Amino acid sequence: MMDITALQQTYPIVKDLVAEKETVWANPDYGKPATLATTRADLFDAAARLRRFAPYFVSAFPETAETDGILESPLIPIKIMQTALNRRDDYQLPGRLYLKADNELPISGSIKSRGGIYEVLKIAEEIALASGQLVYMDDYAKLNTPAFHDLFSHYGIAVGSTGNLGLSIGIVAAKLGFHATVHMSRDAKQWKKDLLREKGVTVVEYAGSFTTAITTGREQAAQDPSVFFIDDEGSKDLYLGYAVAAIRLQKQLADQAIRVDATHPLFVYLPAGVGGSPAGVTFGLKMIFGGNAHAIFAEPTHIPSVLLGMATGLNEKISVYDIGLDGLTEADGLAVGRPSRLAGHEMRTLLDAITTFDDERIMAYTALLKDREDIKVEPSASAGFAALHDAQAVLAQRYPMRHATHIVWATGGMLVPAAEYARDYGIGEEFLH
Ligand SMILES: *Cc1c(COP(=O)(O)O)cnc(C)c1O
């Protein structure tokens, strides 16, 4: 059992977390020197692998032909939303606001299409190369043929997921021919389980929290050498897959003539669950933009797992349940009580700040984004709008904000069924008035 009283005395912010109070944590170690687990070379290696697989996607997922098999989302200026936010939250955001619309990413309609799919491809490439049936210079469209489906059918890919990671991994793994298994908590969204089963994925459900699902999934996979377990609590490959977003973003910013330099700093607001996707993106941004890009994470007040881990330095050794929180949130993509082993360590010197939000705010932002920009996202994906507002006071003390570029990372939503979206929108609308 954790001694919560002692923790609160040493780290006063833990009092806010225990009280489920909205709070802002400015990282005291931001910008200090550190040795990182991954390098710039790792980042570009991941980008090159995704490029090799582009012809595979064109062949296996025709909806990706439009972008030549590269899975990427648009960067959208959201001026009307910016005006609406200024009015609603009663502030004046300096600089310009954009949305990184990962809700439109092909295959899973979420940011998980970056990390989850990347790790599946890395596994598939290793197996195919080792079999002698593939060389690096081949047209990878050949992986979408019966010979390779047979090869991959001798292997399994398993993952523990709150939903979206399972969708991205399950769909691509099954399409390649792997036996795909997704371990989920019973309270995960029914439509996500249904969709996975429809795609030929085995869904195993667990009573209790997501931690039970991922722990049991990992143990089961460890007993079978033909099964690869994709570990959301510590995989470097997942992390690198997410990080590639930064290379793509650099091009999108250049194409829209958006400058990033000391007087034009870039701020990215990312929702955090286990912390892997926002940490990966942040690492990528740091490799590409260095000290001119800054990341802020957003977490629900009921499940601030990355903040609790980073503020106390205990990282994955503490969960929100240890400090008596219930872990309940409408943001199901963020409903993870224990942070990843990788995220907290890597973010110690790379992450600027973390903010926490009450659920009703993200429901309201979800509805507002639909009303003002006609963009549909899931509640988790609106979390960046809460961080955008809450972090400004801290950021203004640290950076020249006049020419800032702000990017709210909309992390998911495309596959949400209409009835489910209508329900979320209805709740959000109530909070708007
Ligand atoms: C998974 C997810 C996140 C957070 O990613 P983590 O790697 O768990 O921190 C944010 N938004 C959505 C929609 C997600 O599915």
XYZ file of C-alpha atoms in Angstrom, residues 129-328:
200
model
C 12.740 -11.539 -44.434
C 13.752 -14.520 -42.277
C 11.687 -16.839 -44.485
C 13.759 -15.841 -47.505
C 10.604 -14.878 -49.435
C 11.124 -11.120 -49.119
C 14.064 -8.762 -49.725
C 14.116 -5.072 -48.822
C 13.979 -3.912 -52.466
C 10.812 -5.922 -53.241
C 7.458 -4.335 -53.969
C 5.796 -5.037 -50.607
C 2.410 -5.421 -52.324
C 3.483 -9.067 -52.592
C 2.774 -9.402 -48.852
C -0.905 -9.220 -49.782
C -0.895 -12.645 -51.468
C -1.861 -16.160 -50.277
C 1.779 -17.269 -49.967
C 2.436 -14.656 -47.313
C -0.950 -15.127 -45.615
C 0.045 -18.792 -45.191
C 3.413 -17.786 -43.774
C 1.897 -15.348 -41.242
C -0.872 -17.789 -40.287
C 1.716 -19.748 -38.293
C 2.036 -16.781 -35.912
C -0.187 -14.883 -33.535
C -0.254 -11.223 -32.583
C -1.825 -10.279 -29.261
C -2.459 -6.968 -27.514
C -4.229 -5.561 -24.471
C -6.328 -2.553 -25.411
C -9.032 -0.162 -24.237
C -10.292 -0.221 -27.848
C -8.506 1.797 -30.488
C -5.136 0.049 -30.244
C -6.947 -3.260 -30.613
C -8.712 -1.941 -33.715
C -5.537 -0.803 -35.463
C -3.505 -3.899 -34.595
C -6.338 -6.387 -34.982
C -7.461 -5.166 -38.394
C -3.993 -5.075 -39.983
C -2.727 -8.257 -38.302
C -5.798 -10.218 -39.434
C -5.508 -8.815 -42.962
C -1.881 -9.986 -43.196
C -2.963 -13.469 -42.114
C -1.895 -13.523 -38.448
C -4.085 -14.947 -35.686
C -4.973 -11.723 -33.922
C -6.139 -11.622 -30.301
C -7.225 -8.508 -28.425
C -7.533 -8.598 -24.627
C -10.048 -6.008 -23.419
C -11.787 -5.073 -20.211
C -15.478 -6.001 -20.248
C -16.518 -2.347 -20.015
C -14.732 -1.446 -23.280
C -17.121 -0.062 -25.930
C -19.339 -2.789 -27.379
C -19.070 -1.442 -30.942
C -15.286 -1.791 -30.845
C -15.570 -5.456 -29.801
C -18.205 -6.116 -32.469
C -16.122 -4.511 -35.205
C -13.038 -6.519 -34.239
C -14.941 -9.812 -34.266
C -16.373 -8.910 -37.651
C -12.788 -8.542 -38.973
C -11.846 -12.023 -37.761
C -10.104 -10.937 -34.562
C -10.467 -12.946 -31.324
C -11.647 -10.687 -28.507
C -11.067 -11.853 -24.920
C -12.943 -9.925 -22.229
C -11.951 -9.442 -18.603
C -13.879 -8.303 -15.552
C -12.039 -5.537 -13.749
C -9.722 -2.849 -15.014
C -7.669 -2.633 -18.188
C -4.562 -3.520 -16.167
C -6.002 -7.037 -15.665
C -6.591 -7.404 -19.400
C -3.094 -6.358 -20.422
C -1.374 -8.370 -17.656
C -3.247 -11.577 -18.464
C -2.751 -11.056 -22.198
C 0.983 -10.637 -21.716
C 1.236 -13.783 -19.568
C -0.725 -15.906 -22.046
C 1.369 -14.746 -24.998
C 4.598 -15.442 -23.087
C 3.659 -19.139 -22.965
C 3.523 -19.473 -26.761
C 6.689 -18.616 -28.717
C 4.700 -18.181 -31.943
C 2.718 -15.295 -30.423
C 4.019 -11.727 -30.458
C 2.627 -9.555 -27.679
C 2.451 -5.842 -28.490
C 3.047 -4.165 -25.159
C 1.282 -0.828 -24.765
C 3.031 -0.394 -21.414
C 6.546 -0.252 -22.802
C 7.040 -1.007 -26.503
C 9.711 1.051 -28.276
C 8.286 0.111 -31.658
C 4.855 1.504 -30.821
C 6.569 4.655 -29.598
C 8.614 5.040 -32.780
C 5.552 4.492 -34.945
C 3.867 7.419 -33.191
C 7.026 9.515 -33.479
C 7.014 9.412 -37.296
C 4.077 11.834 -37.123
C 6.592 14.620 -36.463
C 8.393 14.113 -39.786
C 5.067 14.279 -41.628
C 3.993 17.322 -39.616
C 7.174 19.180 -40.547
C 6.172 18.869 -44.217
C 2.564 19.909 -43.551
C 3.709 23.000 -41.668
C 6.113 23.921 -44.482
C 3.378 23.407 -47.108
C 1.116 25.809 -45.206
C 3.992 28.298 -44.756
C 3.810 28.010 -40.959
C 7.133 28.995 -39.440
C 8.601 27.227 -36.425
C 11.528 29.046 -34.779
C 12.416 30.831 -31.529
C 9.915 33.640 -32.077
C 7.328 31.299 -33.649
C 7.183 28.437 -31.135
C 5.058 25.350 -31.764
C 2.789 23.956 -29.031
C 1.153 20.582 -29.326
C -1.655 19.475 -26.980
C -2.014 15.712 -26.699
C -4.417 13.480 -24.737
C -2.597 10.859 -22.655
C -3.786 7.417 -21.593
C -0.896 5.054 -20.963
C 1.269 7.882 -22.341
C 2.761 6.009 -25.294
C 1.196 7.891 -28.184
C 1.719 11.430 -26.827
C 5.241 10.531 -25.695
C 6.131 9.101 -29.099
C 4.830 12.178 -30.900
C 6.705 14.423 -28.446
C 9.961 12.540 -28.971
C 9.542 12.911 -32.743
C 8.841 16.638 -32.436
C 11.949 17.128 -30.298
C 14.076 15.331 -32.900
C 12.699 17.518 -35.682
C 12.150 20.932 -34.048
C 14.363 20.776 -30.939
C 13.744 23.594 -28.481
C 11.177 25.317 -30.710
C 8.468 22.696 -30.142
C 6.755 22.053 -26.820
C 4.308 19.343 -25.810
C 1.542 19.483 -23.231
C -0.423 16.374 -22.221
C -4.045 16.285 -21.063
C -5.559 13.703 -18.688
C -8.939 13.202 -16.974
C -9.101 14.247 -13.295
C -10.369 10.738 -12.503
C -7.415 8.949 -14.119
C -4.289 11.158 -14.321
C -1.876 8.235 -14.562
C 1.035 9.876 -16.424
C 0.908 13.005 -14.247
C 0.873 10.958 -11.040
C 3.804 8.858 -12.258
C 5.894 11.776 -13.495
C 5.236 14.212 -10.631
C 6.200 11.590 -8.037
C 8.998 10.077 -10.134
C 7.427 6.672 -9.474
C 6.245 6.345 -13.103
C 4.803 2.854 -13.722
C 5.300 1.902 -10.072
C 2.208 3.840 -9.036
C -1.366 3.710 -10.344
C -4.273 6.102 -9.804
C -6.018 3.349 -7.816
C -3.176 3.569 -5.268
C -4.289 7.107 -4.387
C -7.944 6.141 -4.156
C -9.234 7.370 -7.530
C -12.023 5.466 -9.317
C -10.532 5.705 -12.816
C -13.930 6.416 -14.379
